[in-house]
Coordinates of N, CA and C and ligand atoms in Angstrom, one line a residue:
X29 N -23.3 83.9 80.1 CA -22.0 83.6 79.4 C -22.1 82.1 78.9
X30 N -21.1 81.7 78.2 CA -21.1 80.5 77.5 C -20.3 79.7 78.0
X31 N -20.4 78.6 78.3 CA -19.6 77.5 78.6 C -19.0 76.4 77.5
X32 N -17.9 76.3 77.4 CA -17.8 75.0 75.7 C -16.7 74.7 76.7
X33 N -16.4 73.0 76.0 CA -15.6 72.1 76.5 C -14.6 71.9 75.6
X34 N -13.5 71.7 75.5 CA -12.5 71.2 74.9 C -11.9 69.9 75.0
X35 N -12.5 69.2 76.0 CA -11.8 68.2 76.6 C -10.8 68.3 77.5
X36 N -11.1 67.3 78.1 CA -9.7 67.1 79.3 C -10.0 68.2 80.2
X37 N -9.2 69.1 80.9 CA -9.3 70.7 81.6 C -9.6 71.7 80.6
X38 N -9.5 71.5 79.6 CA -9.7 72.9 78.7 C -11.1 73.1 78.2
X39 N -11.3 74.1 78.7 CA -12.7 75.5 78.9 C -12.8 76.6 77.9
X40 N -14.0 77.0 77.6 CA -13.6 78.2 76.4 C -15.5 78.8 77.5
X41 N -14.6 80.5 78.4 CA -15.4 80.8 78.9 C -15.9 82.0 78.2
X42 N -17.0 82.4 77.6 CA -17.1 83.2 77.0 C -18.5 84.3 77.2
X43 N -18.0 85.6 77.5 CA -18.5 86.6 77.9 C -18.8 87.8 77.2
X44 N -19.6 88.2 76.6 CA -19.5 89.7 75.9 C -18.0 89.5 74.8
X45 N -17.7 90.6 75.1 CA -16.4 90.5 73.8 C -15.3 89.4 74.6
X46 N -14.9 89.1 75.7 CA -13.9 88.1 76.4 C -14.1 86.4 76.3
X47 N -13.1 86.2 75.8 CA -12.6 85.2 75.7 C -11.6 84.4 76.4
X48 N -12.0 83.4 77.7 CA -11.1 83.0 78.6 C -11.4 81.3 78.2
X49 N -10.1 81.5 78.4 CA -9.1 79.5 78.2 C -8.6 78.9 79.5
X50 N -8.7 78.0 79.3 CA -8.2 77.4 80.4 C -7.2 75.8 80.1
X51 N -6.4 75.9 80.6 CA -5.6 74.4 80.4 C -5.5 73.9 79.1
X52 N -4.8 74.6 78.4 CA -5.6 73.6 76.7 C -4.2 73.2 76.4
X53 N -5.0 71.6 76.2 CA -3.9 70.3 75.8 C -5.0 70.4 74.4
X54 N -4.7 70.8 73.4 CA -5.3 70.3 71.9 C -4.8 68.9 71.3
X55 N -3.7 69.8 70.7 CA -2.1 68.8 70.4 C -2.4 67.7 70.9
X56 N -2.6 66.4 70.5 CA -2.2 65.5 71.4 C -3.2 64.6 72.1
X57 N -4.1 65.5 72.3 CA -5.3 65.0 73.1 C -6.3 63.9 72.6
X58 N -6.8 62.9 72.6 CA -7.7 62.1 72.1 C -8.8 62.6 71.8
X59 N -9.0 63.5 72.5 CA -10.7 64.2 72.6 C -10.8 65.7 71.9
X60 N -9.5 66.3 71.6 CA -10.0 67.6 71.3 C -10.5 67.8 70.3
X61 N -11.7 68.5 70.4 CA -12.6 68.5 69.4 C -12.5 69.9 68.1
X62 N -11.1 70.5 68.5 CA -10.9 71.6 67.5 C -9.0 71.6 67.4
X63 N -8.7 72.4 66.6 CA -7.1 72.4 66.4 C -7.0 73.6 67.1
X64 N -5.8 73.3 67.8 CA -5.6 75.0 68.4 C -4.7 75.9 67.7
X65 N -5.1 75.8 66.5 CA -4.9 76.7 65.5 C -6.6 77.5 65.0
X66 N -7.0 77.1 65.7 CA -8.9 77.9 65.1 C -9.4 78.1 66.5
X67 N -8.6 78.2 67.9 CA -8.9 78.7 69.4 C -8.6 79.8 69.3
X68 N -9.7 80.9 69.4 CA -9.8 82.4 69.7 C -10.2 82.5 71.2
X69 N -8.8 83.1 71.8 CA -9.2 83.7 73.0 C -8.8 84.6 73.0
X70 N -8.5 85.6 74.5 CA -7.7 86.7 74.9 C -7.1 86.5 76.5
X71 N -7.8 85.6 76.8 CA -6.7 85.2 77.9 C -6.3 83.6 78.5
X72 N -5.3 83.0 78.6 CA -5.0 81.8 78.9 C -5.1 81.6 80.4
X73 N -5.5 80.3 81.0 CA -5.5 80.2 82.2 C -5.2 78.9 82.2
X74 N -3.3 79.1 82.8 CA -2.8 77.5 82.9 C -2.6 77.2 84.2
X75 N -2.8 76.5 85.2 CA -3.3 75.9 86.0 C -1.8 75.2 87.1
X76 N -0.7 74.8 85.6 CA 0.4 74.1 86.6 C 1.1 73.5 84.9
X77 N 2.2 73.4 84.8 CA 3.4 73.3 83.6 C 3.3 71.3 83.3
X78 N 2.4 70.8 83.8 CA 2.5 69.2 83.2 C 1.7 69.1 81.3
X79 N 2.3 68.6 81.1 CA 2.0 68.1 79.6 C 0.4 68.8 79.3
X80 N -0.3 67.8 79.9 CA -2.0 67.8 79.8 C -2.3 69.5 80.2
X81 N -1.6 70.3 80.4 CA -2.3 71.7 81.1 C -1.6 72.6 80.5
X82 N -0.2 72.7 80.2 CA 0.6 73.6 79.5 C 0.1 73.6 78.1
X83 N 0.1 72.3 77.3 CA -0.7 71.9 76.3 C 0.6 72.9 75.2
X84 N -1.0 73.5 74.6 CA -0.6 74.3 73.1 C -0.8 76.0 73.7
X85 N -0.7 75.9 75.4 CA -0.5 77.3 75.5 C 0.6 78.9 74.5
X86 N 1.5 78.3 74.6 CA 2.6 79.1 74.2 C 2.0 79.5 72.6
X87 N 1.8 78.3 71.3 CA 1.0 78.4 69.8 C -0.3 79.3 70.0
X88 N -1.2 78.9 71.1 CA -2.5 80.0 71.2 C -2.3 81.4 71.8
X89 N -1.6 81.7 72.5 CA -1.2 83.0 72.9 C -0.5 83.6 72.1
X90 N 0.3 82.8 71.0 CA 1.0 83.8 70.1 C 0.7 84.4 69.1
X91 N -0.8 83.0 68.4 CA -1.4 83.3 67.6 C -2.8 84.8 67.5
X92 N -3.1 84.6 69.6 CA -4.1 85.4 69.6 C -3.4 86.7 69.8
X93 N -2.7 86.7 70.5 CA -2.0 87.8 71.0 C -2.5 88.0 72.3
X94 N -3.0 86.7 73.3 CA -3.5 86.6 74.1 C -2.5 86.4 75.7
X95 N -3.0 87.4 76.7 CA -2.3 87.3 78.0 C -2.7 85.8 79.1
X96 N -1.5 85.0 79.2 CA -1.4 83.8 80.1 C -1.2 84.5 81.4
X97 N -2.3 83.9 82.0 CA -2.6 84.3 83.8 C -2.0 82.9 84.6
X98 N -0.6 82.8 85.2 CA -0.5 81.9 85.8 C 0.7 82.0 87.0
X99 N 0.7 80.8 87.4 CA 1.7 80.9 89.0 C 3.4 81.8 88.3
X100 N 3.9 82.1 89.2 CA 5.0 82.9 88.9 C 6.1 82.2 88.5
X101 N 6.5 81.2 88.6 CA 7.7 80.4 87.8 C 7.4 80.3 86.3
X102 N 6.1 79.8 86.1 CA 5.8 79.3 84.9 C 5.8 80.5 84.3
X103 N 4.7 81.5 84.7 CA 5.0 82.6 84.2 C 6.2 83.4 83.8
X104 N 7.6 83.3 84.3 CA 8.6 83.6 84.4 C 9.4 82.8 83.0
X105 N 8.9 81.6 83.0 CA 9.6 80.9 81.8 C 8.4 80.8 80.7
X106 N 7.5 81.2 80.2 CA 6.5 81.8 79.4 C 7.2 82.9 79.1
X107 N 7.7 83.6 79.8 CA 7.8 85.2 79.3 C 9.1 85.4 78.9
X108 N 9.8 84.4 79.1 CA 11.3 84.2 78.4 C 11.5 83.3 76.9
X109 N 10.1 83.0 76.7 CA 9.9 82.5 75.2 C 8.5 83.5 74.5
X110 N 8.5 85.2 75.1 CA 8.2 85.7 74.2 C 6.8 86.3 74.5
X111 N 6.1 84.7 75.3 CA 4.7 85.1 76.0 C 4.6 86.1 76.9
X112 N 2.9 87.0 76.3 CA 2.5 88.0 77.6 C 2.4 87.3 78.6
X113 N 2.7 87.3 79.8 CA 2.4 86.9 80.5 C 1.7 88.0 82.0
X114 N 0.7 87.6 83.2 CA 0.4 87.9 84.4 C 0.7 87.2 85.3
X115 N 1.5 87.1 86.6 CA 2.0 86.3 87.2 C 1.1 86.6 88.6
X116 N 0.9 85.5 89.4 CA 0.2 85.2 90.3 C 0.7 84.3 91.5
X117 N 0.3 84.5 92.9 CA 0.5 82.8 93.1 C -1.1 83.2 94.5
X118 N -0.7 81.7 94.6 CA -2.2 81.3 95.6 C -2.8 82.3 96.5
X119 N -3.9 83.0 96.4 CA -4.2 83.8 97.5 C -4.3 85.0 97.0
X120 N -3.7 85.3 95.9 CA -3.5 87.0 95.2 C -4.5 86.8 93.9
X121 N -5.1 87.9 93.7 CA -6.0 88.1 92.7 C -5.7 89.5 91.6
X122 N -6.5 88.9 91.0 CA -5.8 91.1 90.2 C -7.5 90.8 89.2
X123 N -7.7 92.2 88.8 CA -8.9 92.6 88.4 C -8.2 92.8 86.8
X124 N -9.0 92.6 86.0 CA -9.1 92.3 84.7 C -10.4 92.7 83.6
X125 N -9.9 93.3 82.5 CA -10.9 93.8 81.6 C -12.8 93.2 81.5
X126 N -12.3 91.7 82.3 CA -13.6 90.7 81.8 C -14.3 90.5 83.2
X127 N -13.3 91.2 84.3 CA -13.8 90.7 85.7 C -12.7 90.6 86.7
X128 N -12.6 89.8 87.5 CA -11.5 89.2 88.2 C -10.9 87.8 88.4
X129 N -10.0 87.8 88.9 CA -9.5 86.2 89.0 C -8.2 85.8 90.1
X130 N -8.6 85.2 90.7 CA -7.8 84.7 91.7 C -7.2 83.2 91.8
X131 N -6.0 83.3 92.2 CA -5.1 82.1 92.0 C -5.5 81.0 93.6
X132 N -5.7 80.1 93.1 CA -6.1 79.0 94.3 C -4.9 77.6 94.6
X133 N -4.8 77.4 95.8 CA -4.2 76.1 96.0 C -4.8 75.2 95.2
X134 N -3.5 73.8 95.2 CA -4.2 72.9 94.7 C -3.4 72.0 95.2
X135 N -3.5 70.6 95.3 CA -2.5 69.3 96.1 C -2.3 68.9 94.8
X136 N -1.0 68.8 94.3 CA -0.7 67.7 93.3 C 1.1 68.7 92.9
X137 N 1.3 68.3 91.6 CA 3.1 68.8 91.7 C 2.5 69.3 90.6
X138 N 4.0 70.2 89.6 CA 3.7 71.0 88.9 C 5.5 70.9 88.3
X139 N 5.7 70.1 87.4 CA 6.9 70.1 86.4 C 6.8 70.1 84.9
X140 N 8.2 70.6 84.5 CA 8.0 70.8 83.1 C 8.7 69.4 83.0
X141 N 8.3 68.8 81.7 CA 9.0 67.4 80.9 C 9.3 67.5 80.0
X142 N 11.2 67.7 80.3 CA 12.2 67.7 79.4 C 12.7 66.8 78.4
X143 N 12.1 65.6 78.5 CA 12.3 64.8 77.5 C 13.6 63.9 78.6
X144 N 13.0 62.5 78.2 CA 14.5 61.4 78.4 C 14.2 61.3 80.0
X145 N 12.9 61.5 80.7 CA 12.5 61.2 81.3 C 12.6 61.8 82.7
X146 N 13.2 63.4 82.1 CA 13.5 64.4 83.0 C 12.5 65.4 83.0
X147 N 12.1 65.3 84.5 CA 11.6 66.6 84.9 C 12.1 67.7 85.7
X148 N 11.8 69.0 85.1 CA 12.2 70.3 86.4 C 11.0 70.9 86.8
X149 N 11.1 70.7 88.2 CA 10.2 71.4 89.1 C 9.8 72.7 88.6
X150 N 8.7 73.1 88.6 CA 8.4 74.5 88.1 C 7.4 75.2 88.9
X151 N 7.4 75.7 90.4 CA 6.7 76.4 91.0 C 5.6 75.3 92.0
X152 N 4.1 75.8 91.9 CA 3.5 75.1 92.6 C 2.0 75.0 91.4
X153 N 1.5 73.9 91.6 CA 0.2 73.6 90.8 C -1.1 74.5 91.5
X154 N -1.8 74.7 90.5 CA -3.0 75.9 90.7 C -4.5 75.6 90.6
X155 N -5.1 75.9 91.0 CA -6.7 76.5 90.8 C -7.0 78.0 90.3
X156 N -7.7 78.2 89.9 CA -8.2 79.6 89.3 C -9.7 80.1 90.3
X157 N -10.0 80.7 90.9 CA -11.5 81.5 91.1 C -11.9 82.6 90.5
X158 N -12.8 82.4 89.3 CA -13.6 83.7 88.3 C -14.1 84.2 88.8
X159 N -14.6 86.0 88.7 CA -15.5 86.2 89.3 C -15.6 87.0 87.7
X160 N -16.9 86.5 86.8 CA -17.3 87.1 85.6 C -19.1 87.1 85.2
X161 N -18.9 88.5 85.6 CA -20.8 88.8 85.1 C -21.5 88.6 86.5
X162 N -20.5 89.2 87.7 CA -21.2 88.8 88.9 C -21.4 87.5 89.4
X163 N -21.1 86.2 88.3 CA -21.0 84.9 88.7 C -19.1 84.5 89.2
X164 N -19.6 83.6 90.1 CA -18.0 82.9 90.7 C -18.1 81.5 90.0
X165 N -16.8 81.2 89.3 CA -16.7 80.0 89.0 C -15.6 79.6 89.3
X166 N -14.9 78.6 90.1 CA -14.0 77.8 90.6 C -13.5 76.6 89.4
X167 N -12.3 77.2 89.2 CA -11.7 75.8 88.5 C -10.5 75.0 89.1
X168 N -10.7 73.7 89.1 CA -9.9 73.6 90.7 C -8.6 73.0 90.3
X169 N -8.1 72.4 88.5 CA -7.5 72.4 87.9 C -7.3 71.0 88.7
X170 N -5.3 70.6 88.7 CA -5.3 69.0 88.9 C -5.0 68.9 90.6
X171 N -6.1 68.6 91.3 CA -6.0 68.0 92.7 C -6.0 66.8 93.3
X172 N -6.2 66.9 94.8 CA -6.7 66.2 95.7 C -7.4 67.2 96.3
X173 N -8.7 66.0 97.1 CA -9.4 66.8 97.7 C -8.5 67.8 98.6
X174 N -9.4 68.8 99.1 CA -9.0 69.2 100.7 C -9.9 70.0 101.3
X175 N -9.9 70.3 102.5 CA -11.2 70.6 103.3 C -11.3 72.5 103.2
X176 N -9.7 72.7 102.7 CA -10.2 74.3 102.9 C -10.5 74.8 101.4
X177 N -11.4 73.7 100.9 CA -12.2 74.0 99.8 C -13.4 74.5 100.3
X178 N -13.5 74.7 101.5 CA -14.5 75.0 102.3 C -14.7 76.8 102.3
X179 N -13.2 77.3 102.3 CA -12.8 78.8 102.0 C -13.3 79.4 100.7
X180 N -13.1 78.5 99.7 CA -13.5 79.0 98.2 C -14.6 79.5 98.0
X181 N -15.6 78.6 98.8 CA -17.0 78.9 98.9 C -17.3 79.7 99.6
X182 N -16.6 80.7 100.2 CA -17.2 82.0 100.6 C -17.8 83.0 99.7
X183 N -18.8 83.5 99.9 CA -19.5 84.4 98.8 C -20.3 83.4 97.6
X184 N -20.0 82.1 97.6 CA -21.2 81.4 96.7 C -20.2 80.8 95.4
X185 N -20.6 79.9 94.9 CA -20.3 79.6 93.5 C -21.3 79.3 92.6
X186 N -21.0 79.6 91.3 CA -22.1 79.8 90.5 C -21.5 78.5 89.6
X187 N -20.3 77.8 89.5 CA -19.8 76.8 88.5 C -18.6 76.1 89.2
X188 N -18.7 75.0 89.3 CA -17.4 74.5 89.5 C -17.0 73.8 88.6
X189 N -15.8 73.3 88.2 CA -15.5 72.8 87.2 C -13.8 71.6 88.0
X190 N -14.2 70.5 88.1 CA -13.7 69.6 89.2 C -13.0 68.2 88.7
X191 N -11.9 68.1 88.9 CA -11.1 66.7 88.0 C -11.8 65.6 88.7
X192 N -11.8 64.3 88.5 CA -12.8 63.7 88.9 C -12.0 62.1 88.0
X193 N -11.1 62.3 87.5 CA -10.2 61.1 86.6 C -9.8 60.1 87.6
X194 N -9.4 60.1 88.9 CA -8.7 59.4 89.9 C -7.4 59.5 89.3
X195 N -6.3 58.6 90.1 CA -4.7 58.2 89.6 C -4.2 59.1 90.2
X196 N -4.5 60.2 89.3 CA -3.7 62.1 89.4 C -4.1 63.0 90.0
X197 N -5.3 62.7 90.5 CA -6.2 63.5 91.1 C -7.1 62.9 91.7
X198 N -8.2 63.7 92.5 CA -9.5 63.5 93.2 C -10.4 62.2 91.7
X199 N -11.0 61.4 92.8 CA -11.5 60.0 92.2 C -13.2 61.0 92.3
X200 N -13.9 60.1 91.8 CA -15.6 60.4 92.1 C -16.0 60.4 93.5
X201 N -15.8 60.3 94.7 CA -15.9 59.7 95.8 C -15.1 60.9 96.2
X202 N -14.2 61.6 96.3 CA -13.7 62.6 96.8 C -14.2 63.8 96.5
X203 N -14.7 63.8 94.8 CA -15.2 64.9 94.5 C -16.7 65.7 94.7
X204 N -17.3 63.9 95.3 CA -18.7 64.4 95.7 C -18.3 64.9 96.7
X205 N -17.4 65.0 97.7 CA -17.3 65.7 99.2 C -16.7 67.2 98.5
X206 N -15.9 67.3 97.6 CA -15.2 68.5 97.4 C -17.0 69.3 97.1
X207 N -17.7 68.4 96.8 CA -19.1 69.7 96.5 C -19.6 69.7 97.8
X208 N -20.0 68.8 98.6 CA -19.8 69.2 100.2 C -19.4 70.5 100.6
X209 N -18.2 70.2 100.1 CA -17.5 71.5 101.0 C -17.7 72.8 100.1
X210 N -18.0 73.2 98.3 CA -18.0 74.1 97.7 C -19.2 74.5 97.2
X211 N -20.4 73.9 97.3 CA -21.7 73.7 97.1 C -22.4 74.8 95.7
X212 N -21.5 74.3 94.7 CA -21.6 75.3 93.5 C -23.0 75.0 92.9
X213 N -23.5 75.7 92.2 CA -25.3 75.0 91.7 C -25.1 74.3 90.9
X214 N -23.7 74.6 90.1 CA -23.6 73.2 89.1 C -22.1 73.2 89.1
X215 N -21.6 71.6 88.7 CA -20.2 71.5 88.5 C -20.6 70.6 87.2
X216 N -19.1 71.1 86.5 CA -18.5 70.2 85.5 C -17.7 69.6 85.9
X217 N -17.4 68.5 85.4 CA -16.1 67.7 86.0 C -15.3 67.3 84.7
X218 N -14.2 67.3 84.8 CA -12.8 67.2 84.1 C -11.9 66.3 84.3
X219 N -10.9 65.9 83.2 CA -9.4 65.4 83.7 C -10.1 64.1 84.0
X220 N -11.0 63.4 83.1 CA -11.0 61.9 83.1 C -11.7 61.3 81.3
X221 N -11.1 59.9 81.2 CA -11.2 59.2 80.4 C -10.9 59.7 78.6
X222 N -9.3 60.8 79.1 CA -8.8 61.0 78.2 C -7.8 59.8 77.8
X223 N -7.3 59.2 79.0 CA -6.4 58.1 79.0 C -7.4 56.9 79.5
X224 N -6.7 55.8 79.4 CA -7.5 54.6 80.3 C -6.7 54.8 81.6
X225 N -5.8 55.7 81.9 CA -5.1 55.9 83.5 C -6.6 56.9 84.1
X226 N -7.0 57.6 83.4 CA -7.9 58.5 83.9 C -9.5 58.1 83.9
X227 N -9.9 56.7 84.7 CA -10.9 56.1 84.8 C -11.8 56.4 85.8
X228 N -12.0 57.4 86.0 CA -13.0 58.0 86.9 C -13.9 58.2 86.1
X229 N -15.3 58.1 86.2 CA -16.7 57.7 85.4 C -17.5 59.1 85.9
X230 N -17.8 59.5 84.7 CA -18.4 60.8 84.6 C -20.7 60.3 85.2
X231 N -20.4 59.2 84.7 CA -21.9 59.0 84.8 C -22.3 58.4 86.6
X232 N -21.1 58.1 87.0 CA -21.0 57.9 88.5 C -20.9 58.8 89.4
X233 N -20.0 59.8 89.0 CA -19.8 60.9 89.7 C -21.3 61.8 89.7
X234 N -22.0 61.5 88.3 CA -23.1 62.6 88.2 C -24.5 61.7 89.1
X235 N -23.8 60.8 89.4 CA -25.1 59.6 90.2 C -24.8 59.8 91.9
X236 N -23.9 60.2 91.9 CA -23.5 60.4 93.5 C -23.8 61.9 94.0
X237 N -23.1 63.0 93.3 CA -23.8 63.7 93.4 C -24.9 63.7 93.6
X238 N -25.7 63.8 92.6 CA -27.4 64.2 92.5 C -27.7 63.6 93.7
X239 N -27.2 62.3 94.2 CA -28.0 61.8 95.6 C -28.0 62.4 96.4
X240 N -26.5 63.4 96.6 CA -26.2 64.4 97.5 C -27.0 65.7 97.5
X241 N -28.0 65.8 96.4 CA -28.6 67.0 96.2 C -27.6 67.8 95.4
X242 N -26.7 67.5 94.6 CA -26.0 68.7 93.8 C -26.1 68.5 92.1
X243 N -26.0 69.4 91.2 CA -26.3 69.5 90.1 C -24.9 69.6 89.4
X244 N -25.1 68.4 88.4 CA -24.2 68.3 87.6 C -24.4 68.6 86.0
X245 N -23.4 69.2 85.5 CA -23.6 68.6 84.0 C -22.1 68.4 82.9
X246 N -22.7 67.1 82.3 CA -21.3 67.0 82.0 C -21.3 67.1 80.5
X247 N -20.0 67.8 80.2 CA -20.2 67.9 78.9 C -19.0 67.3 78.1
X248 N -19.7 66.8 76.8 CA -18.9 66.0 75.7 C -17.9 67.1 75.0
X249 N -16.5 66.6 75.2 CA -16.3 67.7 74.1 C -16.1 68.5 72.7
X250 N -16.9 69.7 72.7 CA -17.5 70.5 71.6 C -18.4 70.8 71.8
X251 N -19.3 70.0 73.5 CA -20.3 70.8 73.9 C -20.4 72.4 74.9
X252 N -21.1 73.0 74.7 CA -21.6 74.2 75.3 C -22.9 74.2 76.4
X253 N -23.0 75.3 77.0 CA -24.0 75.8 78.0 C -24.2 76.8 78.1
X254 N -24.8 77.5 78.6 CA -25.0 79.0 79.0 C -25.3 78.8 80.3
X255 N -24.3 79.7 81.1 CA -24.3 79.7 82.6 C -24.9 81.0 83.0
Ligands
NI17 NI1 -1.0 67.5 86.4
MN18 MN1 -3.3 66.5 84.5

């Protein structure tokens, strides 16, 4: 399968005829390297309702005619503006055309921004676990560390994909332990130096690791891989 970056959390996982997304902030983004008016998927995977992850969900799902896989609130107000939506929360999985996918904890909050400096609480913030083409890939969306990342890694990971920005999330230094505990053969890391708040260093994180013995690779975005 194919791996391409979008910047920031957003993923374009691609499989045979499937098309999976993840977190796409286009709109807005300093780094996205395409309009999300030319993003072909079939399924959305939003992670938690803040700015950076809700993104241009609602425009790419209407355009593709594509089903959003996410926690049940958000889900719930997705589908009252129209969106397919699949609702989910931590722990529950459902099997799908492309494979399966399961909803994962995550430490951090999860509001919609109303404008004027108002937020409403919207459920709980998420992680995703793929299981596509017999490979597991963990996306751990916006966290903090925690130890029962230790659980994810049951059965193996073939990709992790890990915020690594600091501020908002796990810093470089937390995330080398989050491979500690998930020991994927490779991680990407995400959710830094979209902003100057998000100064966690991609070339540090890939220097700490490797000492740890783990494989990284980071990608620019617009770049690809095959996993
Ligand atoms: Ni967030
Ligand atoms: Mn974020």
């Amino acid at each position: 399968m194919r791996i391409t970056s979008y910047g920031h959390s957003c993923f374009l996982i691609e499989s045979g005829e499937h098309r999976l997304l993840t977190d796409p902030y286009l709109t807005g983004s300093p780094v996205a390297p395409i309009a999300s008016s030319d993003v072909r998927c079939s399924y959305i995977f939003c992670s938690h309702a803040h700015d950076d992850h809700l993104g241009d969900t609602v425009a790419i799902a209407q355009q593709n005619q594509a089903t959003v896989v996410t926690a049940y609130e958000l889900s719930e107000y997705l589908a009252h503006l129209g969106v397919t939506t699949l609702d989910l929360m931590p722990g529950g999985g459902l099997t799908l055309p492309f494979g399966q996918v399961r909803l994962t904890p995550a430490i951090h909050s999860c509001s919609l921004e109303l404008g004027e400096g108002r937020n409403l609480p919207l459920g709980s913030p998420t992680g995703f676990l793929f299981s596509v083409e017999g490979k597991r890939i963990y996306f751990a969306g916006d966290t903090a560390l925690f130890s029962d990342m230790r659980l994810l890694a049951r059965g193996g990971l073939d990709l992790a994909f890990l915020p690594i920005g600091d501020r908002y999330t796990m810093g470089v230094e937390d995330a080398v332990t989050a491979l500690e505990y998930l020991c994927p053969a490779v991680t990407v890391p995400m959710h830094y130096g979209t902003t100057k708040k998000l100064y966690g260093d991609p070339q540090v994180f890939t220097q700490l690791a490797q000492k740890a013995g783990h494989s990284v690779r980071v990608l620019a975005p617009g770049e690809s891989f095959e996993l």
